[in-house]
CSV table of C-alpha atoms in Angstrom, one decimal:
chain,number,residue,atom,x,y,z
A,1,UNK,CA,0.0,0.0,0.0
A,2,UNK,CA,2.9,2.4,0.9
A,3,UNK,CA,4.6,1.5,-2.3
A,4,UNK,CA,1.3,2.3,-4.3
A,5,UNK,CA,0.9,5.6,-2.6
A,6,UNK,CA,4.7,6.3,-3.3
A,7,UNK,CA,4.1,5.6,-7.0
A,8,UNK,CA,0.9,7.6,-7.1
A,9,UNK,CA,2.6,10.6,-5.8
A,10,UNK,CA,5.5,10.2,-7.9
A,11,UNK,CA,3.4,9.9,-11.1
A,12,UNK,CA,1.4,12.9,-10.1
A,13,UNK,CA,4.4,15.1,-9.6
A,14,UNK,CA,5.7,13.9,-12.9
A,15,UNK,CA,2.5,14.6,-14.8
A,16,UNK,CA,2.3,18.0,-13.1
A,17,UNK,CA,5.9,18.8,-14.0
A,18,UNK,CA,5.5,17.6,-17.6
A,19,UNK,CA,2.2,19.2,-18.2
A,20,UNK,CA,3.0,22.7,-16.7
A,21,UNK,CA,6.7,22.5,-17.7
A,22,UNK,CA,6.0,22.0,-21.3
A,23,UNK,CA,3.1,24.4,-21.4
A,24,UNK,CA,5.3,27.2,-19.9
A,25,UNK,CA,8.2,26.3,-22.1
A,26,UNK,CA,6.2,26.5,-25.3
A,27,UNK,CA,4.7,29.9,-24.3
A,28,UNK,CA,8.2,31.1,-23.5
A,29,UNK,CA,9.4,30.0,-26.8
A,30,UNK,CA,6.7,31.6,-28.5
A,31,UNK,CA,7.4,35.0,-26.9
A,32,UNK,CA,11.2,34.5,-27.4
A,33,UNK,CA,10.6,34.0,-31.3
A,34,UNK,CA,8.3,36.9,-31.5
A,35,UNK,CA,10.6,39.3,-29.7
A,36,UNK,CA,13.8,38.1,-31.5
A,37,UNK,CA,12.0,39.2,-34.8
A,38,UNK,CA,11.1,42.5,-33.3
A,39,UNK,CA,14.7,43.2,-32.0
A,40,UNK,CA,16.7,41.7,-34.9
A,41,UNK,CA,17.6,45.1,-36.4
A,42,UNK,CA,20.1,46.0,-33.8
A,43,UNK,CA,23.1,43.9,-34.5
A,44,UNK,CA,25.3,42.3,-31.7
A,45,UNK,CA,28.8,42.7,-32.6
A,46,UNK,CA,31.8,40.8,-31.2
A,47,UNK,CA,35.3,41.6,-32.1
A,48,UNK,CA,38.4,39.3,-31.8
A,49,UNK,CA,40.9,42.1,-31.3
A,50,UNK,CA,40.9,45.4,-29.5
A,51,UNK,CA,39.1,48.1,-31.6
A,52,UNK,CA,38.1,51.7,-31.4
A,53,UNK,CA,34.3,52.0,-31.6
A,54,UNK,CA,32.7,53.1,-34.7
A,55,UNK,CA,33.3,56.8,-35.7
A,56,UNK,CA,29.7,57.8,-35.7
A,57,UNK,CA,29.1,56.6,-32.0
A,58,UNK,CA,28.5,59.4,-29.5
A,59,UNK,CA,27.7,57.5,-26.3
A,60,UNK,CA,28.4,54.2,-24.8
A,61,UNK,CA,26.5,52.2,-21.9
A,62,UNK,CA,26.9,48.8,-20.3
A,63,UNK,CA,23.8,46.8,-21.0
A,64,UNK,CA,23.0,43.7,-18.8
A,65,UNK,CA,20.3,41.2,-19.3
A,66,UNK,CA,19.7,38.5,-16.8
A,67,UNK,CA,17.2,35.7,-16.3
A,68,UNK,CA,16.7,32.9,-13.8
A,69,UNK,CA,14.8,29.7,-14.9
A,70,UNK,CA,13.9,26.8,-12.9
A,71,UNK,CA,13.7,23.3,-13.9
A,72,UNK,CA,10.5,21.3,-13.3
A,73,UNK,CA,10.1,18.0,-11.6
A,74,UNK,CA,10.0,16.1,-14.9
A,75,UNK,CA,13.2,17.5,-16.1
A,76,UNK,CA,14.8,16.9,-12.7
A,77,UNK,CA,13.9,13.1,-13.1
A,78,UNK,CA,14.8,12.9,-16.5
A,79,UNK,CA,18.1,14.4,-15.9
A,80,UNK,CA,18.7,12.4,-12.8
A,81,UNK,CA,18.0,9.2,-14.8
A,82,UNK,CA,20.3,10.4,-17.4
A,83,UNK,CA,23.0,10.8,-14.8
A,84,UNK,CA,23.0,7.0,-14.3
A,85,UNK,CA,23.2,6.2,-18.0
A,86,UNK,CA,25.2,9.0,-19.5
A,87,UNK,CA,24.6,11.0,-22.6
A,88,UNK,CA,23.1,14.3,-23.7
A,89,UNK,CA,20.6,15.8,-21.3
A,90,UNK,CA,18.3,16.9,-23.9
A,91,UNK,CA,15.7,18.2,-21.2
A,92,UNK,CA,18.2,20.7,-20.1
A,93,UNK,CA,19.3,21.9,-23.5
A,94,UNK,CA,15.9,23.5,-24.1
A,95,UNK,CA,16.3,25.0,-20.6
A,96,UNK,CA,19.6,26.7,-21.3
A,97,UNK,CA,18.7,27.7,-24.8
A,98,UNK,CA,15.7,29.6,-23.4
A,99,UNK,CA,17.9,31.2,-20.7
A,100,UNK,CA,20.6,32.4,-23.1
A,101,UNK,CA,18.1,33.7,-25.6
A,102,UNK,CA,15.9,35.4,-23.0
A,103,UNK,CA,19.0,37.0,-21.3
A,104,UNK,CA,20.2,38.2,-24.8
A,105,UNK,CA,16.7,39.7,-25.5
A,106,UNK,CA,16.4,41.5,-22.1
A,107,UNK,CA,19.9,43.0,-22.8
A,108,UNK,CA,18.8,44.0,-26.3
A,109,UNK,CA,15.4,45.3,-25.3
A,110,UNK,CA,17.2,47.6,-22.6
A,111,UNK,CA,19.6,48.8,-25.3
A,112,UNK,CA,16.8,49.6,-27.8
A,113,UNK,CA,15.0,51.5,-25.2
A,114,UNK,CA,18.1,53.5,-24.6
A,115,UNK,CA,18.5,54.0,-28.3
A,116,UNK,CA,21.4,51.8,-29.2
A,117,UNK,CA,22.4,51.2,-32.8
A,118,UNK,CA,24.8,48.4,-32.0
A,119,UNK,CA,25.9,46.3,-29.1
A,120,UNK,CA,29.5,45.3,-28.9
A,121,UNK,CA,31.4,42.5,-27.3
A,122,UNK,CA,28.6,40.6,-26.0
A,123,UNK,CA,29.3,38.0,-23.3
A,124,UNK,CA,27.2,35.4,-21.7
A,125,UNK,CA,27.7,33.8,-18.2
A,126,UNK,CA,25.8,31.3,-16.2
A,127,UNK,CA,25.3,30.7,-12.6
A,128,UNK,CA,23.5,28.0,-10.7
A,129,UNK,CA,21.1,28.8,-7.9
A,130,UNK,CA,20.7,25.9,-5.6
A,131,UNK,CA,21.2,22.4,-6.7
A,132,UNK,CA,25.1,22.5,-6.6
A,133,UNK,CA,27.0,19.5,-7.3
A,134,UNK,CA,26.7,17.2,-4.4
A,135,UNK,CA,23.9,19.1,-3.0
A,136,UNK,CA,20.9,18.5,-5.1
A,137,UNK,CA,18.3,18.8,-2.5
A,138,UNK,CA,17.6,22.5,-3.1
A,139,UNK,CA,15.9,24.1,-5.9
A,140,UNK,CA,17.7,23.5,-9.2
A,141,UNK,CA,17.7,26.9,-11.3
A,142,UNK,CA,20.1,28.5,-13.5
A,143,UNK,CA,20.8,32.2,-14.1
A,144,UNK,CA,22.0,33.4,-17.6
A,145,UNK,CA,23.6,36.8,-17.7
A,146,UNK,CA,24.2,38.6,-21.0
A,147,UNK,CA,26.2,41.8,-21.2
A,148,UNK,CA,27.8,44.0,-23.7
A,149,UNK,CA,28.6,47.7,-24.6
A,150,UNK,CA,25.6,49.6,-26.3
A,151,UNK,CA,26.5,52.4,-28.5
A,152,UNK,CA,24.3,55.2,-30.2
B,1,UNK,CA,28.6,48.4,-44.9
B,2,UNK,CA,25.0,48.3,-44.0
B,3,UNK,CA,23.8,45.7,-41.4
B,4,UNK,CA,21.1,43.5,-42.9
B,5,UNK,CA,19.5,41.1,-40.3
B,6,UNK,CA,19.0,37.6,-41.6
B,7,UNK,CA,16.3,34.9,-40.7
B,8,UNK,CA,16.8,33.6,-37.3
B,9,UNK,CA,17.5,29.8,-37.4
B,10,UNK,CA,15.6,27.7,-34.9
B,11,UNK,CA,16.5,24.6,-32.9
B,12,UNK,CA,20.3,24.6,-33.2
B,13,UNK,CA,21.1,24.1,-29.7
B,14,UNK,CA,18.2,21.9,-28.7
B,15,UNK,CA,18.1,18.2,-29.8
B,16,UNK,CA,15.0,17.3,-31.4
B,17,UNK,CA,13.7,14.5,-29.3
B,18,UNK,CA,10.4,14.4,-27.6
B,19,UNK,CA,10.9,14.6,-23.7
B,20,UNK,CA,8.5,11.8,-23.1
B,21,UNK,CA,10.0,9.4,-25.6
B,22,UNK,CA,13.4,10.3,-24.0
B,23,UNK,CA,11.8,9.7,-20.5
B,24,UNK,CA,10.5,6.4,-21.4
B,25,UNK,CA,13.7,5.2,-22.8
B,26,UNK,CA,15.6,6.4,-19.7
B,27,UNK,CA,13.1,4.9,-17.1
B,28,UNK,CA,12.9,1.6,-19.1
B,29,UNK,CA,16.8,1.4,-19.0
B,30,UNK,CA,17.2,2.3,-15.4
B,31,UNK,CA,14.4,0.1,-14.1
B,32,UNK,CA,15.6,-3.0,-16.2
B,33,UNK,CA,19.1,-2.7,-15.0
B,34,UNK,CA,18.3,-2.0,-11.3
B,35,UNK,CA,16.0,-5.0,-11.7
B,36,UNK,CA,18.7,-7.3,-13.0
B,37,UNK,CA,21.2,-6.1,-10.4
B,38,UNK,CA,18.8,-6.5,-7.5
B,39,UNK,CA,17.6,-10.0,-8.6
B,40,UNK,CA,21.1,-11.3,-9.0
B,41,UNK,CA,22.2,-9.8,-5.6
B,42,UNK,CA,19.2,-11.1,-4.0
B,43,UNK,CA,19.6,-14.6,-5.3
B,44,UNK,CA,23.3,-14.5,-4.2
B,45,UNK,CA,22.3,-13.6,-0.7
B,46,UNK,CA,19.6,-16.2,-0.7
B,47,UNK,CA,22.3,-18.8,-1.8
B,48,UNK,CA,24.7,-17.5,0.7
B,49,UNK,CA,22.6,-17.7,3.8
B,50,UNK,CA,22.2,-21.4,3.1
B,51,UNK,CA,25.8,-21.7,4.0
B,52,UNK,CA,25.2,-20.2,7.3
B,53,UNK,CA,25.8,-22.6,10.1
B,54,UNK,CA,23.0,-23.2,12.8
B,55,UNK,CA,25.3,-21.9,15.4
B,56,UNK,CA,25.9,-18.7,13.6
B,57,UNK,CA,22.2,-18.3,12.8
B,58,UNK,CA,21.4,-18.8,16.5
B,59,UNK,CA,23.9,-16.0,17.3
B,60,UNK,CA,22.3,-13.7,14.7
B,61,UNK,CA,18.8,-14.7,16.1
B,62,UNK,CA,19.9,-13.9,19.6
B,63,UNK,CA,21.2,-10.4,18.5
B,64,UNK,CA,17.9,-9.6,16.8
B,65,UNK,CA,15.6,-11.0,19.6
B,66,UNK,CA,17.2,-9.1,22.3
B,67,UNK,CA,16.5,-5.9,20.4
B,68,UNK,CA,12.9,-6.6,19.5
B,69,UNK,CA,11.4,-8.7,22.2
B,70,UNK,CA,11.1,-6.1,24.9
B,71,UNK,CA,7.4,-6.6,25.8
B,72,UNK,CA,7.6,-10.4,25.8
B,73,UNK,CA,5.4,-12.2,28.3
B,74,UNK,CA,7.7,-14.5,30.3
B,75,UNK,CA,6.7,-17.5,32.4
B,76,UNK,CA,3.3,-17.8,30.8
B,77,UNK,CA,1.8,-21.3,30.8
B,78,UNK,CA,0.4,-20.8,27.3
B,79,UNK,CA,3.9,-20.7,25.9
B,80,UNK,CA,4.4,-24.3,26.8
B,81,UNK,CA,1.2,-25.2,25.3
B,82,UNK,CA,2.1,-23.6,22.1
B,83,UNK,CA,5.7,-25.1,22.2
B,84,UNK,CA,4.2,-28.6,22.5
B,85,UNK,CA,1.9,-28.0,19.7
B,86,UNK,CA,4.7,-26.7,17.6
B,87,UNK,CA,6.9,-29.6,18.5
B,88,UNK,CA,4.2,-32.1,17.4
B,89,UNK,CA,4.1,-30.8,14.1
B,90,UNK,CA,7.3,-31.9,12.2
B,91,UNK,CA,7.6,-35.3,10.8
B,92,UNK,CA,9.4,-37.9,12.8
B,93,UNK,CA,12.4,-38.0,10.5
B,94,UNK,CA,12.4,-34.2,9.9
B,95,UNK,CA,15.6,-32.5,11.0
B,96,UNK,CA,15.0,-29.1,12.7
B,97,UNK,CA,18.3,-27.4,12.7
B,98,UNK,CA,17.7,-25.3,15.9
B,99,UNK,CA,15.4,-25.5,18.8
B,100,UNK,CA,12.4,-23.3,18.1
B,101,UNK,CA,11.5,-20.7,20.8
B,102,UNK,CA,8.2,-19.4,21.4
B,103,UNK,CA,7.8,-15.6,22.3
B,104,UNK,CA,4.3,-14.5,23.3
B,105,UNK,CA,3.9,-10.8,23.0
B,106,UNK,CA,1.3,-8.8,24.6
B,107,UNK,CA,-0.2,-6.8,21.5
B,108,UNK,CA,-3.6,-5.8,20.0
B,109,UNK,CA,-2.4,-6.6,16.5
B,110,UNK,CA,-3.3,-10.0,15.2
B,111,UNK,CA,0.0,-11.4,14.0
B,112,UNK,CA,2.5,-14.3,14.1
B,113,UNK,CA,6.2,-14.2,12.6
B,114,UNK,CA,9.4,-16.0,12.8
B,115,UNK,CA,13.0,-14.4,13.1
B,116,UNK,CA,16.2,-15.8,12.1
B,117,UNK,CA,17.4,-18.5,14.8
B,118,UNK,CA,13.9,-20.0,15.2
B,119,UNK,CA,12.3,-17.3,17.3
B,120,UNK,CA,8.6,-17.7,16.7
B,121,UNK,CA,6.6,-14.5,17.7
B,122,UNK,CA,3.0,-15.1,18.6
B,123,UNK,CA,0.9,-12.0,19.6
B,124,UNK,CA,-1.7,-12.5,22.3
B,125,UNK,CA,-4.5,-10.9,19.9
B,126,UNK,CA,-3.9,-13.9,17.5
B,127,UNK,CA,-4.6,-16.3,20.3
B,128,UNK,CA,-7.9,-14.6,21.3
B,129,UNK,CA,-9.1,-15.1,17.6
B,130,UNK,CA,-8.3,-18.7,17.5
B,131,UNK,CA,-11.5,-21.1,17.5
B,132,UNK,CA,-9.7,-24.4,17.3
B,133,UNK,CA,-6.4,-26.1,17.8
B,134,UNK,CA,-6.4,-26.9,14.0
B,135,UNK,CA,-6.4,-23.3,13.2
B,136,UNK,CA,-3.6,-22.3,15.5
B,137,UNK,CA,-1.5,-25.4,14.4
B,138,UNK,CA,-1.8,-24.3,10.7
B,139,UNK,CA,-0.3,-20.9,11.6
B,140,UNK,CA,2.5,-22.6,13.7
B,141,UNK,CA,3.2,-25.1,10.8
B,142,UNK,CA,3.1,-22.1,8.4
B,143,UNK,CA,5.8,-20.3,10.5
B,144,UNK,CA,7.7,-23.7,10.8
B,145,UNK,CA,7.7,-24.0,7.0
B,146,UNK,CA,9.4,-20.5,6.8
B,147,UNK,CA,12.0,-21.8,9.2
B,148,UNK,CA,12.7,-25.0,7.3
B,149,UNK,CA,13.0,-23.0,4.1
B,150,UNK,CA,15.4,-20.5,5.9
B,151,UNK,CA,13.1,-17.7,4.7
B,152,UNK,CA,13.9,-15.2,7.6
B,153,UNK,CA,17.5,-15.7,7.0
B,154,UNK,CA,17.1,-15.1,3.3
B,155,UNK,CA,15.0,-12.0,3.6
B,156,UNK,CA,17.6,-10.7,6.2
B,157,UNK,CA,20.4,-11.6,3.8
B,158,UNK,CA,18.5,-9.7,0.9
B,159,UNK,CA,17.8,-6.7,2.8
B,160,UNK,CA,21.4,-6.6,4.0
B,161,UNK,CA,22.7,-7.0,0.5
B,162,UNK,CA,20.2,-4.4,-0.9
B,163,UNK,CA,21.2,-1.8,1.8
B,164,UNK,CA,24.8,-2.1,1.1
B,165,UNK,CA,24.2,-2.0,-2.6
B,166,UNK,CA,22.2,1.1,-2.6
B,167,UNK,CA,24.4,2.9,-0.2
B,168,UNK,CA,27.5,2.1,-2.4
B,169,UNK,CA,25.5,3.5,-5.4
B,170,UNK,CA,24.6,6.6,-3.3
B,171,UNK,CA,21.0,6.0,-3.8
B,172,UNK,CA,20.1,5.9,-0.1
B,173,UNK,CA,21.3,9.5,0.5
B,174,UNK,CA,18.3,10.8,-1.4
B,175,UNK,CA,20.9,12.6,-3.7
B,176,UNK,CA,18.8,13.2,-6.7
B,177,UNK,CA,15.3,13.4,-5.6
B,178,UNK,CA,13.2,10.8,-7.5
B,179,UNK,CA,16.1,8.4,-8.7
B,180,UNK,CA,16.3,6.8,-5.3
B,181,UNK,CA,12.5,6.3,-5.3
B,182,UNK,CA,12.7,4.6,-8.8
B,183,UNK,CA,15.5,2.4,-8.0
B,184,UNK,CA,14.1,1.5,-4.6
B,185,UNK,CA,10.7,0.9,-5.8
B,186,UNK,CA,11.9,-1.5,-8.4
B,187,UNK,CA,13.7,-3.5,-5.6
B,188,UNK,CA,10.7,-3.3,-3.3
B,189,UNK,CA,8.3,-4.9,-5.9
B,190,UNK,CA,10.7,-7.6,-6.7
B,191,UNK,CA,11.1,-8.3,-2.9
B,192,UNK,CA,7.3,-8.6,-2.5
B,193,UNK,CA,7.2,-11.0,-5.2
B,194,UNK,CA,9.8,-13.0,-3.7
B,195,UNK,CA,8.1,-13.2,0.0
B,196,UNK,CA,4.7,-14.2,-1.8
B,197,UNK,CA,6.3,-17.2,-3.3
B,198,UNK,CA,7.7,-18.0,0.2
B,199,UNK,CA,4.3,-17.5,1.7
B,200,UNK,CA,2.6,-19.9,-0.7
B,201,UNK,CA,5.2,-22.5,0.0
B,202,UNK,CA,4.9,-22.1,3.7
B,203,UNK,CA,1.2,-22.4,3.4
B,204,UNK,CA,1.5,-25.7,1.5
B,205,UNK,CA,4.1,-27.0,4.1
B,206,UNK,CA,1.9,-26.1,6.8
B,207,UNK,CA,-1.2,-27.8,5.4
B,208,UNK,CA,0.9,-31.0,4.7
B,209,UNK,CA,1.8,-31.0,8.5
B,210,UNK,CA,-1.7,-30.4,9.6
B,211,UNK,CA,-3.1,-33.4,7.4
B,212,UNK,CA,-0.3,-35.6,9.0
B,213,UNK,CA,-1.2,-34.4,12.6
B,214,UNK,CA,-5.0,-34.4,12.5
B,215,UNK,CA,-5.8,-36.5,9.5
B,216,UNK,CA,-7.8,-33.8,7.8
B,217,UNK,CA,-7.6,-30.2,7.0
B,218,UNK,CA,-11.0,-29.2,8.5
B,219,UNK,CA,-11.2,-25.8,10.4
B,220,UNK,CA,-7.4,-25.2,9.8
B,221,UNK,CA,-8.2,-22.6,7.1
B,222,UNK,CA,-10.5,-20.5,9.5
B,223,UNK,CA,-8.0,-17.9,10.1
B,224,UNK,CA,-7.6,-17.3,6.3
B,225,UNK,CA,-11.3,-17.4,5.9
B,226,UNK,CA,-11.5,-14.5,8.5
B,227,UNK,CA,-8.7,-12.5,7.0
B,228,UNK,CA,-10.4,-13.0,3.6
B,229,UNK,CA,-13.7,-11.6,4.9
B,230,UNK,CA,-11.7,-8.7,6.4
B,231,UNK,CA,-10.0,-8.1,3.1
B,232,UNK,CA,-13.4,-8.1,1.3
B,233,UNK,CA,-14.6,-5.2,3.6
B,234,UNK,CA,-11.5,-3.1,2.7
B,235,UNK,CA,-12.6,-0.3,0.4
B,236,UNK,CA,-9.3,-0.1,-1.5
B,237,UNK,CA,-8.6,-3.1,-3.6
B,238,UNK,CA,-5.1,-3.3,-3.9
B,239,UNK,CA,-3.7,-5.4,-6.8
B,240,UNK,CA,-2.1,-8.7,-5.5
B,241,UNK,CA,1.3,-7.6,-6.7
B,242,UNK,CA,1.7,-5.0,-4.0
B,243,UNK,CA,0.8,-7.1,-1.1
B,244,UNK,CA,3.5,-9.1,0.8
B,245,UNK,CA,1.1,-12.1,1.4
B,246,UNK,CA,-1.0,-13.3,-1.4
B,247,UNK,CA,-4.9,-12.3,-0.9
B,248,UNK,CA,-6.2,-14.8,1.7
B,249,UNK,CA,-9.0,-15.9,-0.9
B,250,UNK,CA,-6.4,-17.0,-3.2
B,251,UNK,CA,-4.3,-18.8,-0.5
B,252,UNK,CA,-7.5,-20.7,0.6
B,253,UNK,CA,-8.2,-21.4,-3.1
B,254,UNK,CA,-4.7,-22.5,-3.9
B,255,UNK,CA,-4.7,-24.9,-0.7
B,256,UNK,CA,-8.1,-26.4,-1.5
B,257,UNK,CA,-6.8,-27.2,-5.2
B,258,UNK,CA,-3.7,-28.8,-3.8
B,259,UNK,CA,-5.6,-30.8,-1.2
B,260,UNK,CA,-8.0,-31.9,-4.0
B,261,UNK,CA,-5.0,-33.1,-6.0
B,262,UNK,CA,-3.4,-35.0,-3.2
B,263,UNK,CA,-6.7,-36.3,-2.2
B,264,UNK,CA,-6.7,-34.7,1.3
B,265,UNK,CA,-9.8,-34.6,3.3
B,266,UNK,CA,-10.6,-31.1,4.1
B,267,UNK,CA,-13.3,-31.7,6.5
B,268,UNK,CA,-13.4,-33.3,10.0
B,269,UNK,CA,-13.9,-32.7,13.7
B,270,UNK,CA,-12.1,-29.8,15.2
B,271,UNK,CA,-9.6,-30.4,18.0
B,272,UNK,CA,-10.8,-27.9,20.7
B,273,UNK,CA,-8.3,-25.6,22.4
B,274,UNK,CA,-7.9,-25.6,26.1
B,275,UNK,CA,-10.4,-23.1,27.6
B,276,UNK,CA,-7.8,-21.2,29.4
B,277,UNK,CA,-5.7,-20.3,26.3
B,278,UNK,CA,-7.1,-16.9,26.3
B,279,UNK,CA,-6.0,-16.0,29.8
B,280,UNK,CA,-2.6,-15.2,31.2
B,281,UNK,CA,-0.9,-18.1,32.8
B,282,UNK,CA,-3.8,-20.4,31.8
B,283,UNK,CA,-5.5,-19.8,35.0
B,284,UNK,CA,-9.3,-20.2,34.7
B,285,UNK,CA,-10.6,-16.8,34.0
B,286,UNK,CA,-13.8,-15.1,32.5
B,287,UNK,CA,-13.3,-13.7,29.0
């Protein structure tokens, strides 16, 4: 009986995680695609060497876009199972993809509002919040920060 | 140079694989592998415990018994009666590798059990339910069957192996949420199935002894009949796979089929229990 209750709770959590998780993910992707179309006129430019900024630029500003995304129960279990077997954690790929694109978008949107014509030397960084290696009890979520120099 | 934005490509960094298909594959693999490991380890443990000498078993039993048997009723005359009844059950040429000890526990829960080292636990509530000696004898013979098959040792060995294995894998530390659950549930379910087989074997052993002792199987199944009635009343019907014991109805059916095949008589006069069996120290009392 105990085993049955355990299984039932597990399945409910899993279904909840999958249902809500994929609904939210799809909604997020829809918004990302739409906003990427809206903001694609401002180029992100990254140079390999030190360079003077373009002649027509008058003004520069540090632009930072940051987002924190949490995994859902379904992703957590899928990834934990994957830990035993090895291979690509495909469920996390979409999570990080969303994180990077959302962070870039927030940075870009901030730049557009300020009036940027280009954003130079864009960098991406990630940080985990909770769920560090060896301590996976906490909430597992990831922060993605995108930053660059906006010019106008 | 003028900047001309291009179409934004989609899905470069995300593997095209349906999360559910991915999950089913992962779950299937993990369950299958843990099943194989646990079954293999379990069988190894069951095999190894057959190599344990009776002396070592007695020591193990002593250690477990001192830890568990706190509210045991000592110097109760009923113990001697039960011991005698149990002693009369094995066949004359049957070797019992250790002397069996009866422990009478004061408890409201209807239960009987056997521990490694031949410690038979009988709850007082069980005695109160008994209507005939045949009924009590079958329960004792059932526990004797477990003892002869070394079932208590086997389950001890299996749980030890499983505990060690899962702590080595780091599963027991609840490291990654649900994983421990999946792997342990798999092992739980295989465990249950194992103990159900043992129960059926012990049932059959028990009935064989009853037939030898009383010449018929009448009244011996009363306890199962009562359990079956209680199980009927339970609202939640749990599939047999999740129960440690087979459903009582099935146990009765199986035993009757077996008796039919062997030509055993399943009806006869009951042997009455001594009236004072329900009272402490077997002193005449009102109950």
